[in-house]
mmCIF file of C-alpha atoms and ligand atoms in Angstrom:
data_model
loop_
_atom_site.group_PDB
_atom_site.id
_atom_site.type_symbol
_atom_site.label_atom_id
_atom_site.label_comp_id
_atom_site.label_asym_id
_atom_site.label_seq_id
_atom_site.Cartn_x
_atom_site.Cartn_y
_atom_site.Cartn_z
ATOM 1 C CA MET A 1 -1.952 -22.178 -12.144
ATOM 2 C CA ASN A 2 -3.829 -20.941 -9.121
ATOM 3 C CA GLU A 3 -5.583 -17.607 -9.370
ATOM 4 C CA ILE A 4 -3.851 -14.834 -7.450
ATOM 5 C CA LYS A 5 -6.212 -12.624 -5.467
ATOM 6 C CA LEU A 6 -3.888 -11.233 -2.811
ATOM 7 C CA GLY A 7 -1.033 -8.852 -3.510
ATOM 8 C CA VAL A 8 1.533 -7.487 -1.072
ATOM 9 C CA ILE A 9 3.576 -4.340 -1.693
ATOM 10 C CA GLY A 10 6.502 -3.858 0.640
ATOM 11 C CA GLY A 11 10.143 -4.637 1.274
ATOM 12 C CA THR A 12 11.931 -7.686 -0.050
ATOM 13 C CA GLY A 13 12.435 -9.123 3.444
ATOM 14 C CA LEU A 14 8.697 -9.698 3.706
ATOM 15 C CA TYR A 15 8.620 -12.952 1.824
ATOM 16 C CA GLU A 16 11.399 -14.547 3.788
ATOM 17 C CA MET A 17 8.731 -16.334 5.815
ATOM 18 C CA PRO A 18 9.410 -19.969 6.692
ATOM 19 C CA ALA A 19 5.915 -21.097 5.713
ATOM 20 C CA LEU A 20 5.965 -19.365 2.341
ATOM 21 C CA GLU A 21 6.878 -21.518 -0.638
ATOM 22 C CA ILE A 22 8.282 -19.419 -3.480
ATOM 23 C CA VAL A 23 6.690 -20.524 -6.742
ATOM 24 C CA GLU A 24 8.203 -18.198 -9.326
ATOM 25 C CA ASP A 25 9.291 -14.693 -10.233
ATOM 26 C CA ARG A 26 7.158 -13.168 -12.923
ATOM 27 C CA GLU A 27 7.994 -10.228 -15.211
ATOM 28 C CA VAL A 28 4.844 -8.233 -15.910
ATOM 29 C CA GLN A 29 4.466 -5.620 -18.657
ATOM 30 C CA THR A 30 1.896 -2.853 -18.318
ATOM 31 C CA PRO A 31 0.552 -0.097 -20.584
ATOM 32 C CA PHE A 32 2.014 2.342 -18.058
ATOM 33 C CA GLY A 33 5.579 1.061 -18.172
ATOM 34 C CA GLN A 34 7.675 -1.071 -15.871
ATOM 35 C CA PRO A 35 6.704 -1.921 -12.302
ATOM 36 C CA SER A 36 9.396 -1.608 -9.627
ATOM 37 C CA ASP A 37 10.601 -5.157 -10.203
ATOM 38 C CA SER A 38 9.457 -8.640 -11.130
ATOM 39 C CA ILE A 39 6.666 -10.033 -8.959
ATOM 40 C CA THR A 40 7.420 -12.969 -6.695
ATOM 41 C CA ILE A 41 4.608 -15.479 -6.450
ATOM 42 C CA GLY A 42 4.554 -17.403 -3.200
ATOM 43 C CA ARG A 43 2.209 -20.070 -1.865
ATOM 44 C CA MET A 44 1.003 -20.203 1.726
ATOM 45 C CA HIS A 45 -2.042 -21.731 3.414
ATOM 46 C CA GLY A 46 -3.068 -23.041 -0.009
ATOM 47 C CA ILE A 47 -3.295 -19.691 -1.777
ATOM 48 C CA ASP A 48 -0.931 -17.869 -4.088
ATOM 49 C CA VAL A 49 0.220 -14.395 -3.092
ATOM 50 C CA ALA A 50 1.927 -11.843 -5.342
ATOM 51 C CA PHE A 51 4.745 -9.874 -3.704
ATOM 52 C CA LEU A 52 5.984 -6.672 -5.320
ATOM 53 C CA PRO A 53 9.078 -5.042 -3.787
ATOM 54 C CA ARG A 54 8.037 -1.385 -3.777
ATOM 55 C CA HIS A 55 11.494 0.097 -4.205
ATOM 56 C CA GLY A 56 12.896 -2.750 -6.331
ATOM 57 C CA ARG A 57 15.163 -5.485 -5.044
ATOM 58 C CA GLY A 58 18.076 -3.900 -3.242
ATOM 59 C CA HIS A 59 16.062 -0.667 -2.740
ATOM 60 C CA ARG A 60 16.972 1.233 -5.923
ATOM 61 C CA ILE A 61 13.969 3.520 -6.512
ATOM 62 C CA LEU A 62 13.113 6.694 -4.615
ATOM 63 C CA PRO A 63 9.493 7.306 -3.558
ATOM 64 C CA ASN A 64 9.172 10.170 -6.055
ATOM 65 C CA GLU A 65 10.521 7.929 -8.832
ATOM 66 C CA LEU A 66 8.074 5.072 -8.293
ATOM 67 C CA ASN A 67 5.846 4.096 -11.193
ATOM 68 C CA PHE A 68 2.729 3.683 -9.045
ATOM 69 C CA ARG A 69 0.491 3.058 -12.054
ATOM 70 C CA ALA A 70 2.647 0.203 -13.341
ATOM 71 C CA ASN A 71 2.879 -1.267 -9.841
ATOM 72 C CA ILE A 72 -0.881 -1.372 -9.262
ATOM 73 C CA TRP A 73 -1.647 -2.379 -12.857
ATOM 74 C CA SER A 74 0.826 -5.265 -12.736
ATOM 75 C CA LEU A 75 -0.954 -6.729 -9.706
ATOM 76 C CA LYS A 76 -4.389 -6.104 -11.237
ATOM 77 C CA SER A 77 -3.321 -7.912 -14.385
ATOM 78 C CA LEU A 78 -2.545 -11.043 -12.330
ATOM 79 C CA GLY A 79 -6.103 -11.015 -10.963
ATOM 80 C CA VAL A 80 -5.315 -9.377 -7.616
ATOM 81 C CA ASP A 81 -8.385 -7.858 -5.926
ATOM 82 C CA THR A 82 -6.854 -7.261 -2.495
ATOM 83 C CA ILE A 83 -3.598 -5.462 -1.685
ATOM 84 C CA VAL A 84 -1.932 -5.309 1.702
ATOM 85 C CA SER A 85 0.740 -2.628 1.707
ATOM 86 C CA VAL A 86 3.528 -2.637 4.261
ATOM 87 C CA SER A 87 5.536 0.509 4.787
ATOM 88 C CA ALA A 88 7.756 2.310 7.235
ATOM 89 C CA VAL A 89 6.451 5.575 8.691
ATOM 90 C CA GLY A 90 7.484 8.272 11.123
ATOM 91 C CA SER A 91 5.359 8.982 14.191
ATOM 92 C CA LEU A 92 3.679 12.349 14.665
ATOM 93 C CA LYS A 93 2.323 11.580 18.151
ATOM 94 C CA GLU A 94 3.981 10.725 21.432
ATOM 95 C CA GLU A 95 1.814 7.665 21.948
ATOM 96 C CA TYR A 96 2.886 6.075 18.665
ATOM 97 C CA VAL A 97 6.180 4.680 19.811
ATOM 98 C CA PRO A 98 8.772 3.316 17.382
ATOM 99 C CA THR A 99 8.071 -0.450 16.898
ATOM 100 C CA HIS A 100 4.298 0.145 17.188
ATOM 101 C CA LEU A 101 2.005 -0.624 14.234
ATOM 102 C CA LEU A 102 -0.724 1.582 12.831
ATOM 103 C CA VAL A 103 -3.429 0.789 10.296
ATOM 104 C CA PRO A 104 -4.318 4.176 8.787
ATOM 105 C CA ASP A 105 -7.759 5.087 7.486
ATOM 106 C CA GLN A 106 -7.086 8.563 6.063
ATOM 107 C CA PHE A 107 -4.486 10.453 4.062
ATOM 108 C CA ILE A 108 -3.314 14.006 3.565
ATOM 109 C CA ASP A 109 -1.580 14.639 0.254
ATOM 110 C CA ARG A 110 1.691 16.554 0.404
ATOM 111 C CA THR A 111 3.128 15.120 -2.815
ATOM 112 C CA ARG A 112 3.775 16.802 -6.161
ATOM 113 C CA HIS A 113 4.423 15.692 -9.725
ATOM 114 C CA ARG A 114 3.216 12.124 -9.303
ATOM 115 C CA ALA A 115 1.155 10.313 -11.930
ATOM 116 C CA ASP A 116 -1.697 9.018 -9.790
ATOM 117 C CA THR A 117 -4.616 8.215 -12.073
ATOM 118 C CA PHE A 118 -5.245 5.691 -14.826
ATOM 119 C CA PHE A 119 -7.724 8.074 -16.433
ATOM 120 C CA GLY A 120 -7.389 11.103 -18.684
ATOM 121 C CA ASP A 121 -6.490 10.989 -22.391
ATOM 122 C CA GLY A 122 -10.117 11.539 -23.324
ATOM 123 C CA LEU A 123 -11.764 9.593 -20.502
ATOM 124 C CA ALA A 124 -12.795 11.531 -17.389
ATOM 125 C CA ALA A 125 -13.453 9.571 -14.215
ATOM 126 C CA HIS A 126 -13.778 10.573 -10.555
ATOM 127 C CA VAL A 127 -13.837 7.811 -7.963
ATOM 128 C CA ALA A 128 -15.144 8.449 -4.453
ATOM 129 C CA PHE A 129 -12.222 8.724 -2.051
ATOM 130 C CA ALA A 130 -13.731 9.997 1.199
ATOM 131 C CA ASP A 131 -12.701 6.672 2.730
ATOM 132 C CA PRO A 132 -9.453 5.939 0.931
ATOM 133 C CA ILE A 133 -8.729 2.663 2.737
ATOM 134 C CA CYS A 134 -10.907 -0.444 2.456
ATOM 135 C CA GLY A 135 -12.545 -0.689 5.886
ATOM 136 C CA SER A 136 -13.044 -4.454 5.885
ATOM 137 C CA LEU A 137 -9.469 -5.139 4.776
ATOM 138 C CA ALA A 138 -8.133 -2.685 7.369
ATOM 139 C CA LYS A 139 -10.076 -4.609 10.007
ATOM 140 C CA LEU A 140 -8.591 -7.893 8.799
ATOM 141 C CA VAL A 141 -5.072 -6.426 8.918
ATOM 142 C CA GLY A 142 -5.695 -4.930 12.374
ATOM 143 C CA ASP A 143 -7.065 -8.240 13.667
ATOM 144 C CA ALA A 144 -4.063 -10.074 12.235
ATOM 145 C CA ALA A 145 -1.667 -7.566 13.810
ATOM 146 C CA GLU A 146 -3.175 -8.063 17.245
ATOM 147 C CA MET A 147 -2.325 -11.770 17.083
ATOM 148 C CA VAL A 148 1.389 -11.148 16.623
ATOM 149 C CA HIS A 149 4.204 -10.982 19.156
ATOM 150 C CA THR A 150 7.423 -9.037 18.842
ATOM 151 C CA GLU A 151 9.470 -12.210 19.338
ATOM 152 C CA PRO A 152 8.421 -15.846 19.481
ATOM 153 C CA SER A 153 6.906 -16.414 22.922
ATOM 154 C CA PRO A 154 7.772 -16.582 25.720
ATOM 155 C CA GLY A 155 10.303 -13.777 25.101
ATOM 156 C CA GLY A 156 8.056 -11.481 23.096
ATOM 157 C CA VAL A 157 5.211 -9.199 23.988
ATOM 158 C CA ALA A 158 2.097 -8.556 21.910
ATOM 159 C CA ALA A 159 2.635 -6.070 19.085
ATOM 160 C CA GLN A 160 1.140 -2.660 19.867
ATOM 161 C CA VAL A 161 -1.454 -1.923 17.207
ATOM 162 C CA HIS A 162 -3.285 1.344 16.577
ATOM 163 C CA ARG A 163 -6.372 1.190 14.384
ATOM 164 C CA GLY A 164 -7.192 4.221 12.282
ATOM 165 C CA GLY A 165 -5.193 7.376 11.821
ATOM 166 C CA THR A 166 -4.162 9.903 9.231
ATOM 167 C CA TYR A 167 -1.097 9.245 7.103
ATOM 168 C CA VAL A 168 0.583 12.342 5.666
ATOM 169 C CA CYS A 169 2.065 11.369 2.310
ATOM 170 C CA MET A 170 4.955 13.707 1.604
ATOM 171 C CA GLU A 171 6.970 14.041 -1.569
ATOM 172 C CA GLY A 172 10.467 13.332 -0.260
ATOM 173 C CA PRO A 173 13.003 12.052 -0.766
ATOM 174 C CA GLN A 174 14.223 14.439 1.933
ATOM 175 C CA PHE A 175 12.520 14.127 5.311
ATOM 176 C CA SER A 176 10.351 16.989 6.652
ATOM 177 C CA THR A 177 11.612 20.231 8.025
ATOM 178 C CA ARG A 178 10.826 20.750 11.692
ATOM 179 C CA ALA A 179 8.278 23.449 10.755
ATOM 180 C CA GLU A 180 6.483 20.995 8.458
ATOM 181 C CA SER A 181 6.529 18.271 11.073
ATOM 182 C CA LEU A 182 4.990 20.645 13.646
ATOM 183 C CA LEU A 183 2.396 21.769 11.059
ATOM 184 C CA TYR A 184 1.289 18.173 10.414
ATOM 185 C CA ARG A 185 0.977 17.638 14.155
ATOM 186 C CA SER A 186 -1.183 20.758 14.418
ATOM 187 C CA TRP A 187 -3.452 19.213 11.751
ATOM 188 C CA GLY A 188 -3.921 16.170 13.967
ATOM 189 C CA ALA A 189 -2.123 13.818 11.580
ATOM 190 C CA ASP A 190 -0.749 10.585 13.025
ATOM 191 C CA VAL A 191 2.062 9.213 10.863
ATOM 192 C CA ILE A 192 4.111 10.363 7.900
ATOM 193 C CA GLY A 193 5.439 8.445 4.917
ATOM 194 C CA MET A 194 6.196 8.896 1.216
ATOM 195 C CA THR A 195 4.424 6.212 -0.770
ATOM 196 C CA ASN A 196 0.993 4.978 0.241
ATOM 197 C CA LEU A 197 -1.428 7.599 -1.039
ATOM 198 C CA GLN A 198 -0.840 7.046 -4.757
ATOM 199 C CA GLU A 199 -1.126 3.300 -4.235
ATOM 200 C CA ALA A 200 -4.467 3.795 -2.492
ATOM 201 C CA LYS A 201 -5.803 6.089 -5.241
ATOM 202 C CA LEU A 202 -4.829 3.735 -8.033
ATOM 203 C CA ALA A 203 -6.049 0.663 -6.186
ATOM 204 C CA ARG A 204 -9.439 2.356 -5.821
ATOM 205 C CA GLU A 205 -9.511 3.154 -9.549
ATOM 206 C CA ALA A 206 -8.593 -0.466 -10.245
ATOM 207 C CA GLU A 207 -11.407 -1.600 -7.892
ATOM 208 C CA ILE A 208 -8.899 -3.329 -5.612
ATOM 209 C CA CYS A 209 -9.320 -3.399 -1.820
ATOM 210 C CA TYR A 210 -6.295 -1.661 -0.288
ATOM 211 C CA ALA A 211 -5.070 -1.323 3.288
ATOM 212 C CA THR A 212 -1.745 -0.415 4.833
ATOM 213 C CA LEU A 213 0.226 -1.831 7.699
ATOM 214 C CA ALA A 214 2.376 1.104 8.810
ATOM 215 C CA LEU A 215 5.481 0.194 10.793
ATOM 216 C CA ILE A 216 6.571 3.046 13.019
ATOM 217 C CA THR A 217 10.338 3.377 12.810
ATOM 218 C CA ASP A 218 11.015 6.727 14.456
ATOM 219 C CA TYR A 219 9.553 9.915 15.811
ATOM 220 C CA ASP A 220 9.552 12.490 13.035
ATOM 221 C CA CYS A 221 11.816 15.495 13.659
ATOM 222 C CA TRP A 222 9.226 17.331 15.824
ATOM 223 C CA HIS A 223 10.177 15.164 18.768
ATOM 224 C CA GLU A 224 12.636 16.572 21.231
ATOM 225 C CA GLY A 225 14.509 14.368 23.637
ATOM 226 C CA GLU A 226 15.393 11.749 21.043
ATOM 227 C CA GLU A 227 18.844 13.198 20.507
ATOM 228 C CA ASP A 228 20.543 10.131 21.931
ATOM 229 C CA VAL A 229 19.143 7.761 19.328
ATOM 230 C CA ASP A 230 22.008 5.711 18.025
ATOM 231 C CA GLY A 231 22.402 3.633 14.919
ATOM 232 C CA ALA A 232 22.200 0.351 16.792
ATOM 233 C CA ALA A 233 18.833 1.320 18.304
ATOM 234 C CA VAL A 234 17.440 2.238 14.878
ATOM 235 C CA LEU A 235 18.666 -1.050 13.415
ATOM 236 C CA GLU A 236 17.036 -2.934 16.272
ATOM 237 C CA VAL A 237 13.707 -1.177 15.560
ATOM 238 C CA LEU A 238 13.963 -2.063 11.870
ATOM 239 C CA ARG A 239 14.807 -5.683 12.658
ATOM 240 C CA GLN A 240 11.899 -5.969 15.052
ATOM 241 C CA ASN A 241 9.511 -4.223 12.625
ATOM 242 C CA SER A 242 10.491 -6.584 9.851
ATOM 243 C CA LYS A 243 9.860 -9.676 12.013
ATOM 244 C CA VAL A 244 6.531 -8.320 13.211
ATOM 245 C CA ALA A 245 5.488 -7.411 9.652
ATOM 246 C CA GLN A 246 6.207 -10.977 8.539
ATOM 247 C CA GLY A 247 4.095 -12.279 11.396
ATOM 248 C CA VAL A 248 1.197 -9.957 10.575
ATOM 249 C CA LEU A 249 1.338 -10.888 6.914
ATOM 250 C CA ALA A 250 1.382 -14.593 7.661
ATOM 251 C CA GLU A 251 -1.674 -14.144 9.860
ATOM 252 C CA ALA A 252 -3.403 -11.935 7.268
ATOM 253 C CA ILE A 253 -2.715 -14.455 4.484
ATOM 254 C CA CYS A 254 -4.204 -17.174 6.672
ATOM 255 C CA ARG A 255 -7.370 -15.096 7.117
ATOM 256 C CA VAL A 256 -7.654 -14.350 3.416
ATOM 257 C CA ALA A 257 -7.116 -18.034 2.645
ATOM 258 C CA GLN A 258 -10.048 -18.930 4.888
ATOM 259 C CA GLY A 259 -12.252 -17.109 2.397
ATOM 260 C CA ARG A 260 -12.633 -13.383 2.451
ATOM 261 C CA GLN A 261 -15.912 -11.907 1.288
ATOM 262 C CA ARG A 262 -15.627 -8.493 -0.323
ATOM 263 C CA GLU A 263 -18.533 -6.846 1.423
ATOM 264 C CA CYS A 264 -17.120 -3.379 0.793
ATOM 265 C CA GLY A 265 -17.760 -1.110 -2.178
ATOM 266 C CA CYS A 266 -14.262 -1.387 -3.669
ATOM 267 C CA ALA A 267 -15.240 -3.867 -6.374
ATOM 268 C CA ASP A 268 -17.717 -1.368 -7.859
ATOM 269 C CA ALA A 269 -15.715 1.818 -7.377
ATOM 270 C CA LEU A 270 -16.044 2.813 -11.023
ATOM 271 C CA ALA A 271 -19.795 2.219 -11.260
ATOM 272 C CA LEU A 272 -20.621 5.894 -10.751
ATOM 273 C CA ALA A 273 -17.216 7.319 -11.598
ATOM 274 C CA LEU A 274 -16.991 7.183 -15.393
ATOM 275 C CA VAL A 275 -18.140 10.486 -16.877
ATOM 276 C CA THR A 276 -17.310 10.453 -20.596
ATOM 277 C CA PRO A 277 -19.830 8.755 -22.919
ATOM 278 C CA ARG A 278 -18.497 5.685 -24.723
ATOM 279 C CA ASP A 279 -18.690 7.255 -28.191
ATOM 280 C CA LEU A 280 -16.435 10.117 -27.094
ATOM 281 C CA ILE A 281 -13.715 7.935 -25.542
ATOM 282 C CA PRO A 282 -10.752 7.632 -27.947
ATOM 283 C CA GLU A 283 -10.293 4.007 -29.021
ATOM 284 C CA GLU A 284 -6.684 3.938 -27.883
ATOM 285 C CA THR A 285 -7.701 5.029 -24.382
ATOM 286 C CA PHE A 286 -10.573 2.563 -24.269
ATOM 287 C CA GLU A 287 -8.385 -0.333 -25.319
ATOM 288 C CA ARG A 288 -5.687 0.531 -22.797
ATOM 289 C CA LEU A 289 -8.198 0.725 -19.949
ATOM 290 C CA GLU A 290 -10.443 -2.104 -21.105
ATOM 291 C CA PRO A 291 -9.388 -4.389 -18.199
ATOM 292 C CA LEU A 292 -10.711 -1.742 -15.791
ATOM 293 C CA ILE A 293 -13.702 -0.277 -17.599
ATOM 294 C CA GLY A 294 -14.814 -2.916 -20.103
ATOM 295 C CA LYS A 295 -17.456 -4.355 -17.779
ATOM 296 C CA TYR A 296 -19.249 -0.999 -17.640
ATOM 297 C CA PHE A 297 -19.857 -0.771 -21.374
ATOM 298 C CA ASP A 298 -21.948 -3.021 -23.554
ATOM 299 C CA SER A 299 -19.781 -5.160 -25.748
ATOM 300 C CA PRO A 300 -20.133 -4.349 -29.468
ATOM 301 C CA THR A 301 -22.923 -6.261 -31.166
HETATM 302 ZN ZN1 ZN B 401 -12.666 -3.278 -0.169
#
């Protein structure tokens, strides 16, 4: 079996790529419960890629119901060290037009009640999170996105890609009120979604490089003058976004397959983060987290 370094979290349509050979579906158990669904392993450009449908096949799980810890842990347990997340977002700025792509580099947390750390239970740890997205992976995703066209040429035009931006992660499942949407705009935020921040936090704790390809589906409710949006137009945006996302992923997988060096700090994120001395960490906690923290403690003699 090939090792699996690259994971993709996103919709189920993502792996309907002609060049992707589906190898198997794998059920993965984690100490934090069930991930959203089984993981589909696909092979492309000579590497294996693990696809996890964020909301489960058929879209059954609300953002606030997601078991983020199980999702990230399940990929980590397969050997994944790089996660590309694909998600739909609303635009908070005029210039981010529905169908455009954005690769965020910051987050603002507007969630509540979400389990978003592997630590606790007797082990304190604080990872650095000033730069919550892996810069080198974000560059790779941005470069891949700029290669993609909205439709196969000659009919298509190059995908519009915005690099960098602040993603407001809201609790949901309801969309924002207009007052909230205007508030986020006044903060200078760029896009709004419901899922990516917890993934980024847990990926960092698991020392996994993480970047997001945000697909802009609509203007959030701040935008006036969009009152004539009809269902057919929204469906067309979603269809186009899905095609473009597949194209970006295919390109990104190709780049990873060519040999990606992890020249970022993600692989050592816990080096300065673990606070509690080994002899004070409860054995049960240590054993559960051993795949993450074991390398930082001398093995017993
Ligand atoms: Zn990284």
